[in-house]
GROMACS .gro file of C-alpha atoms in nm:
model
  337
    1UNK     CA    1   1.598   5.951   4.756
    2UNK     CA    2   1.816   5.706   4.946
    3UNK     CA    3   2.187   5.736   4.870
    4UNK     CA    4   2.491   5.520   4.935
    5UNK     CA    5   2.574   5.762   5.219
    6UNK     CA    6   2.242   5.674   5.389
    7UNK     CA    7   2.316   5.300   5.355
    8UNK     CA    8   2.657   5.349   5.514
    9UNK     CA    9   2.509   5.544   5.807
   10UNK     CA   10   2.235   5.286   5.878
   11UNK     CA   11   2.478   4.993   5.851
   12UNK     CA   12   2.740   5.169   6.061
   13UNK     CA   13   3.015   5.132   5.802
   14UNK     CA   14   3.208   5.362   5.571
   15UNK     CA   15   3.084   5.472   5.229
   16UNK     CA   16   3.382   5.295   5.069
   17UNK     CA   17   3.281   4.968   5.237
   18UNK     CA   18   2.928   4.995   5.096
   19UNK     CA   19   3.072   5.069   4.753
   20UNK     CA   20   3.300   4.767   4.779
   21UNK     CA   21   3.010   4.544   4.884
   22UNK     CA   22   2.801   4.658   4.587
   23UNK     CA   23   3.083   4.598   4.339
   24UNK     CA   24   3.258   4.291   4.482
   25UNK     CA   25   3.081   4.136   4.781
   26UNK     CA   26   3.348   3.865   4.810
   27UNK     CA   27   3.586   4.126   4.956
   28UNK     CA   28   3.352   4.213   5.244
   29UNK     CA   29   3.306   4.002   5.558
   30UNK     CA   30   2.982   3.810   5.592
   31UNK     CA   31   2.882   4.006   5.904
   32UNK     CA   32   2.938   4.345   5.737
   33UNK     CA   33   2.766   4.233   5.419
   34UNK     CA   34   2.462   4.126   5.620
   35UNK     CA   35   2.437   4.474   5.777
   36UNK     CA   36   2.460   4.642   5.438
   37UNK     CA   37   2.203   4.409   5.282
   38UNK     CA   38   1.965   4.475   5.573
   39UNK     CA   39   2.004   4.852   5.527
   40UNK     CA   40   1.938   4.820   5.155
   41UNK     CA   41   1.628   4.609   5.223
   42UNK     CA   42   1.492   4.858   5.478
   43UNK     CA   43   1.540   5.163   5.256
   44UNK     CA   44   1.460   5.007   4.919
   45UNK     CA   45   1.788   5.145   4.782
   46UNK     CA   46   1.852   5.084   4.411
   47UNK     CA   47   2.188   5.119   4.239
   48UNK     CA   48   2.190   5.380   3.961
   49UNK     CA   49   2.344   5.178   3.673
   50UNK     CA   50   2.423   5.487   3.464
   51UNK     CA   51   2.602   5.668   3.745
   52UNK     CA   52   2.785   5.349   3.838
   53UNK     CA   53   2.908   5.290   3.483
   54UNK     CA   54   3.024   5.652   3.446
   55UNK     CA   55   3.217   5.633   3.770
   56UNK     CA   56   3.383   5.296   3.710
   57UNK     CA   57   3.423   5.320   3.333
   58UNK     CA   58   3.221   5.002   3.283
   59UNK     CA   59   2.873   4.879   3.363
   60UNK     CA   60   2.723   4.564   3.510
   61UNK     CA   61   2.625   4.457   3.160
   62UNK     CA   62   2.774   4.160   2.974
   63UNK     CA   63   2.745   4.143   2.597
   64UNK     CA   64   2.682   3.806   2.431
   65UNK     CA   65   2.703   3.791   2.052
   66UNK     CA   66   2.617   3.480   1.848
   67UNK     CA   67   2.528   3.411   1.488
   68UNK     CA   68   2.184   3.255   1.533
   69UNK     CA   69   2.030   3.278   1.879
   70UNK     CA   70   1.729   3.078   1.754
   71UNK     CA   71   1.950   2.770   1.734
   72UNK     CA   72   1.867   2.550   2.038
   73UNK     CA   73   2.240   2.511   2.108
   74UNK     CA   74   2.276   2.884   2.171
   75UNK     CA   75   1.949   2.899   2.366
   76UNK     CA   76   2.077   2.653   2.625
   77UNK     CA   77   2.419   2.814   2.625
   78UNK     CA   78   2.270   3.157   2.692
   79UNK     CA   79   2.068   3.022   2.983
   80UNK     CA   80   2.389   2.899   3.144
   81UNK     CA   81   2.573   3.225   3.078
   82UNK     CA   82   2.287   3.427   3.224
   83UNK     CA   83   2.283   3.214   3.539
   84UNK     CA   84   2.655   3.272   3.587
   85UNK     CA   85   2.615   3.646   3.521
   86UNK     CA   86   2.334   3.687   3.774
   87UNK     CA   87   2.547   3.517   4.040
   88UNK     CA   88   2.812   3.783   3.974
   89UNK     CA   89   2.559   4.068   3.981
   90UNK     CA   90   2.561   4.125   3.605
   91UNK     CA   91   2.292   4.146   3.338
   92UNK     CA   92   2.328   3.996   2.989
   93UNK     CA   93   2.261   4.174   2.659
   94UNK     CA   94   2.214   3.923   2.375
   95UNK     CA   95   2.261   4.011   2.008
   96UNK     CA   96   2.244   3.800   1.690
   97UNK     CA   97   2.486   3.883   1.409
   98UNK     CA   98   2.319   3.630   1.173
   99UNK     CA   99   2.669   3.526   1.074
  100UNK     CA  100   2.746   3.859   0.905
  101UNK     CA  101   3.089   3.995   1.000
  102UNK     CA  102   2.985   4.355   0.927
  103UNK     CA  103   2.687   4.326   1.164
  104UNK     CA  104   2.915   4.167   1.420
  105UNK     CA  105   3.145   4.468   1.414
  106UNK     CA  106   2.853   4.709   1.448
  107UNK     CA  107   2.715   4.516   1.746
  108UNK     CA  108   3.055   4.512   1.917
  109UNK     CA  109   3.090   4.889   1.872
  110UNK     CA  110   2.744   4.940   2.023
  111UNK     CA  111   2.830   4.721   2.322
  112UNK     CA  112   3.154   4.912   2.373
  113UNK     CA  113   2.953   5.235   2.368
  114UNK     CA  114   2.735   5.095   2.644
  115UNK     CA  115   3.049   5.036   2.851
  116UNK     CA  116   2.978   4.666   2.894
  117UNK     CA  117   3.209   4.499   3.142
  118UNK     CA  118   3.302   4.226   2.894
  119UNK     CA  119   3.195   4.033   2.586
  120UNK     CA  120   3.130   3.667   2.510
  121UNK     CA  121   3.152   3.622   2.135
  122UNK     CA  122   3.088   3.343   1.885
  123UNK     CA  123   3.264   3.512   1.592
  124UNK     CA  124   3.205   3.486   1.219
  125UNK     CA  125   3.454   3.754   1.122
  126UNK     CA  126   3.801   3.611   1.073
  127UNK     CA  127   4.020   3.842   0.864
  128UNK     CA  128   4.290   4.078   0.991
  129UNK     CA  129   4.054   4.374   0.986
  130UNK     CA  130   3.821   4.188   1.223
  131UNK     CA  131   4.112   4.092   1.451
  132UNK     CA  132   4.226   4.456   1.463
  133UNK     CA  133   3.867   4.562   1.543
  134UNK     CA  134   3.850   4.328   1.844
  135UNK     CA  135   4.190   4.443   1.970
  136UNK     CA  136   4.085   4.809   1.948
  137UNK     CA  137   3.791   4.745   2.182
  138UNK     CA  138   4.036   4.688   2.468
  139UNK     CA  139   3.785   4.508   2.685
  140UNK     CA  140   3.769   4.157   2.830
  141UNK     CA  141   3.656   3.924   2.550
  142UNK     CA  142   3.613   3.548   2.548
  143UNK     CA  143   3.536   3.355   2.229
  144UNK     CA  144   3.317   3.046   2.231
  145UNK     CA  145   3.222   2.788   1.966
  146UNK     CA  146   3.425   2.956   1.689
  147UNK     CA  147   3.793   3.037   1.721
  148UNK     CA  148   3.976   3.304   1.519
  149UNK     CA  149   4.334   3.213   1.438
  150UNK     CA  150   4.569   3.499   1.521
  151UNK     CA  151   4.339   3.659   1.777
  152UNK     CA  152   4.496   3.644   2.124
  153UNK     CA  153   4.188   3.589   2.341
  154UNK     CA  154   4.046   3.317   2.563
  155UNK     CA  155   3.852   3.047   2.380
  156UNK     CA  156   3.610   2.777   2.491
  157UNK     CA  157   3.484   2.515   2.249
  158UNK     CA  158   3.429   2.148   2.188
  159UNK     CA  159   3.636   1.878   2.020
  160UNK     CA  160   3.464   1.915   1.684
  161UNK     CA  161   3.693   1.670   1.506
  162UNK     CA  162   3.603   1.402   1.759
  163UNK     CA  163   3.231   1.480   1.731
  164UNK     CA  164   3.210   1.420   1.356
  165UNK     CA  165   3.456   1.131   1.378
  166UNK     CA  166   3.236   0.947   1.630
  167UNK     CA  167   2.930   0.978   1.408
  168UNK     CA  168   3.116   0.878   1.093
  169UNK     CA  169   3.280   0.579   1.263
  170UNK     CA  170   2.942   0.467   1.396
  171UNK     CA  171   2.801   0.461   1.041
  172UNK     CA  172   3.106   0.284   0.901
  173UNK     CA  173   3.074   0.011   1.164
  174UNK     CA  174   2.718  -0.045   1.045
  175UNK     CA  175   2.855  -0.101   0.694
  176UNK     CA  176   2.796   0.239   0.533
  177UNK     CA  177   3.041   0.362   0.269
  178UNK     CA  178   2.838   0.616   0.071
  179UNK     CA  179   2.805   0.871   0.348
  180UNK     CA  180   2.699   1.229   0.276
  181UNK     CA  181   2.807   1.528   0.482
  182UNK     CA  182   2.593   1.838   0.535
  183UNK     CA  183   2.877   2.066   0.640
  184UNK     CA  184   2.877   2.401   0.814
  185UNK     CA  185   2.997   2.723   0.654
  186UNK     CA  186   3.340   2.676   0.503
  187UNK     CA  187   3.601   2.890   0.678
  188UNK     CA  188   3.434   2.879   1.018
  189UNK     CA  189   3.649   2.714   1.285
  190UNK     CA  190   3.391   2.461   1.405
  191UNK     CA  191   3.267   2.381   1.054
  192UNK     CA  192   3.615   2.319   0.916
  193UNK     CA  193   3.701   2.095   1.211
  194UNK     CA  194   3.385   1.889   1.172
  195UNK     CA  195   3.453   1.844   0.803
  196UNK     CA  196   3.811   1.743   0.887
  197UNK     CA  197   3.688   1.481   1.133
  198UNK     CA  198   3.461   1.334   0.868
  199UNK     CA  199   3.733   1.312   0.602
  200UNK     CA  200   3.996   1.170   0.840
  201UNK     CA  201   3.765   0.898   0.966
  202UNK     CA  202   3.660   0.792   0.616
  203UNK     CA  203   4.021   0.784   0.499
  204UNK     CA  204   4.134   0.588   0.807
  205UNK     CA  205   3.874   0.326   0.721
  206UNK     CA  206   4.008   0.306   0.364
  207UNK     CA  207   3.697   0.464   0.216
  208UNK     CA  208   3.733   0.723  -0.059
  209UNK     CA  209   3.513   1.026   0.005
  210UNK     CA  210   3.274   1.101  -0.280
  211UNK     CA  211   3.305   1.479  -0.282
  212UNK     CA  212   2.974   1.509  -0.466
  213UNK     CA  213   2.814   1.396  -0.138
  214UNK     CA  214   2.970   1.681   0.064
  215UNK     CA  215   2.771   2.004   0.075
  216UNK     CA  216   2.835   2.339   0.240
  217UNK     CA  217   2.489   2.387   0.388
  218UNK     CA  218   2.612   2.678   0.608
  219UNK     CA  219   2.453   2.544   0.928
  220UNK     CA  220   2.117   2.636   0.771
  221UNK     CA  221   1.808   2.414   0.797
  222UNK     CA  222   1.652   2.528   0.468
  223UNK     CA  223   1.973   2.467   0.275
  224UNK     CA  224   2.007   2.125   0.438
  225UNK     CA  225   1.650   2.044   0.334
  226UNK     CA  226   1.720   2.141  -0.029
  227UNK     CA  227   2.050   1.951  -0.044
  228UNK     CA  228   1.893   1.639   0.108
  229UNK     CA  229   1.618   1.654  -0.153
  230UNK     CA  230   1.885   1.654  -0.426
  231UNK     CA  231   2.088   1.381  -0.256
  232UNK     CA  232   1.798   1.139  -0.229
  233UNK     CA  233   1.668   1.189  -0.582
  234UNK     CA  234   1.999   1.130  -0.760
  235UNK     CA  235   2.083   0.809  -0.942
  236UNK     CA  236   2.320   0.691  -0.666
  237UNK     CA  237   2.197   0.833  -0.337
  238UNK     CA  238   2.396   0.798  -0.014
  239UNK     CA  239   2.297   0.538   0.242
  240UNK     CA  240   2.365   0.771   0.535
  241UNK     CA  241   2.400   1.140   0.622
  242UNK     CA  242   2.610   1.321   0.881
  243UNK     CA  243   2.466   1.666   0.959
  244UNK     CA  244   2.721   1.903   1.114
  245UNK     CA  245   2.459   2.057   1.344
  246UNK     CA  246   2.110   1.999   1.480
  247UNK     CA  247   1.931   2.257   1.264
  248UNK     CA  248   2.056   2.092   0.946
  249UNK     CA  249   1.961   1.749   1.081
  250UNK     CA  250   1.600   1.859   1.125
  251UNK     CA  251   1.599   2.000   0.772
  252UNK     CA  252   1.736   1.672   0.638
  253UNK     CA  253   1.482   1.467   0.834
  254UNK     CA  254   1.198   1.680   0.695
  255UNK     CA  255   1.323   1.618   0.340
  256UNK     CA  256   1.347   1.243   0.402
  257UNK     CA  257   0.988   1.233   0.523
  258UNK     CA  258   0.855   1.462   0.247
  259UNK     CA  259   1.004   1.231  -0.017
  260UNK     CA  260   0.831   0.934   0.140
  261UNK     CA  261   1.152   0.768   0.258
  262UNK     CA  262   1.193   0.609   0.597
  263UNK     CA  263   1.474   0.675   0.841
  264UNK     CA  264   1.663   0.452   0.908
  265UNK     CA  265   1.514   0.188   0.674
  266UNK     CA  266   1.599   0.383   0.358
  267UNK     CA  267   1.866   0.620   0.490
  268UNK     CA  268   2.049   0.666   0.819
  269UNK     CA  269   2.089   1.010   0.977
  270UNK     CA  270   2.321   1.145   1.246
  271UNK     CA  271   2.402   1.494   1.373
  272UNK     CA  272   2.615   1.705   1.604
  273UNK     CA  273   2.426   1.863   1.897
  274UNK     CA  274   2.100   1.772   2.061
  275UNK     CA  275   1.768   1.873   1.906
  276UNK     CA  276   1.458   2.009   2.083
  277UNK     CA  277   1.225   1.734   2.203
  278UNK     CA  278   1.482   1.474   2.096
  279UNK     CA  279   1.310   1.209   2.306
  280UNK     CA  280   0.978   1.243   2.123
  281UNK     CA  281   1.098   1.306   1.766
  282UNK     CA  282   1.091   0.984   1.566
  283UNK     CA  283   1.328   0.843   1.488
  284UNK     CA  284   1.535   0.949   1.786
  285UNK     CA  285   1.852   1.082   1.628
  286UNK     CA  286   2.198   0.948   1.691
  287UNK     CA  287   2.393   1.253   1.804
  288UNK     CA  288   2.733   1.376   1.917
  289UNK     CA  289   2.625   1.606   2.199
  290UNK     CA  290   2.840   1.893   2.323
  291UNK     CA  291   2.841   1.967   2.700
  292UNK     CA  292   2.665   2.301   2.657
  293UNK     CA  293   2.638   2.395   3.023
  294UNK     CA  294   3.007   2.323   3.076
  295UNK     CA  295   3.101   2.541   2.778
  296UNK     CA  296   2.883   2.825   2.908
  297UNK     CA  297   3.027   2.807   3.260
  298UNK     CA  298   3.389   2.785   3.145
  299UNK     CA  299   3.348   3.086   2.914
  300UNK     CA  300   3.169   3.286   3.184
  301UNK     CA  301   3.429   3.202   3.449
  302UNK     CA  302   3.712   3.311   3.220
  303UNK     CA  303   3.538   3.639   3.142
  304UNK     CA  304   3.456   3.726   3.503
  305UNK     CA  305   3.811   3.643   3.610
  306UNK     CA  306   3.937   3.903   3.363
  307UNK     CA  307   3.673   4.156   3.466
  308UNK     CA  308   3.765   4.115   3.833
  309UNK     CA  309   4.137   4.173   3.766
  310UNK     CA  310   4.163   4.424   3.479
  311UNK     CA  311   4.529   4.501   3.545
  312UNK     CA  312   4.642   4.143   3.593
  313UNK     CA  313   4.835   3.986   3.306
  314UNK     CA  314   4.656   3.664   3.211
  315UNK     CA  315   4.787   3.471   2.911
  316UNK     CA  316   4.517   3.365   2.658
  317UNK     CA  317   4.362   3.032   2.756
  318UNK     CA  318   4.192   2.759   2.553
  319UNK     CA  319   3.947   2.505   2.695
  320UNK     CA  320   3.826   2.220   2.475
  321UNK     CA  321   3.536   2.008   2.604
  322UNK     CA  322   3.456   1.650   2.505
  323UNK     CA  323   3.134   1.561   2.318
  324UNK     CA  324   2.934   1.249   2.401
  325UNK     CA  325   2.795   0.998   2.151
  326UNK     CA  326   2.425   0.937   2.211
  327UNK     CA  327   2.288   0.640   2.017
  328UNK     CA  328   1.931   0.676   1.891
  329UNK     CA  329   1.735   0.469   1.640
  330UNK     CA  330   1.805   0.676   1.329
  331UNK     CA  331   2.079   0.446   1.198
  332UNK     CA  332   2.066   0.095   1.052
  333UNK     CA  333   2.276  -0.123   0.826
  334UNK     CA  334   2.252  -0.019   0.459
  335UNK     CA  335   2.020  -0.227   0.246
  336UNK     CA  336   2.298  -0.357   0.020
  337UNK     CA  337   2.488  -0.507   0.316
   0.00000   0.00000   0.00000
């Protein structure tokens, strides 16, 4: 079996230089790196990940934990994270907590047991016990999408208040006043911000929010479907709906169609985040789209910077990206206007 000693002998360099090249190629000259890569190619040498992790105290694995990895938002985000990880010589382990804080803690403990180099986390836990749990892990951790107040870690997200404000303002400009909100889970950072953006925009326009039109649909498509069914069959239905994410928007659109209503003729619909096949779904939804690839790259860069310098003191950083309003044909002036 080929060893690192054999690679060093063939390449004409020291064992420590080979080790450095395998762990951080940026610290090795291009000429030396080429010799080492040629020796590896000739011998078919493979790094033993278990031995490497035992020796260094961490592996080449990166843990990514999200609530619902079936959500298209997270699918695209994970693709970006994986691309960044591969460039750095790391492999990604993806886990879904399904929004359950207890499961989240169990997954984090498992990842710590696997000696992952770092963790990218979209957290649902938010109490002091959860904060203490994260701190006890003592490993590089970057939060994305959801922030936990009081937890001193890096965070990358989007301007959620702006996202819902843009959609709400768009509907108000069309003349809508009875606007329903399918909100995310109350208490979650992104959900609370999106609800805040909705309320602030309505109030700034001098429109009283009918709280009976605001539902905590928990970012769930089935709940959004059920709530939309109730909304559209009440005596005074809304003329428009803001869905706080793409999954709920698809649930709402399904309910609209199942009831025999037309969007936007009978009711307008908007949402935060793009939806799969958005160009072929009719009507094409008006959306506030987050820059997913940018979020994934920023979070990955922050994590790998901490992994590369474990002893360097880096103050917690926050990066907030800007969503973009994409106008579709799912909105029209209300019938009474």
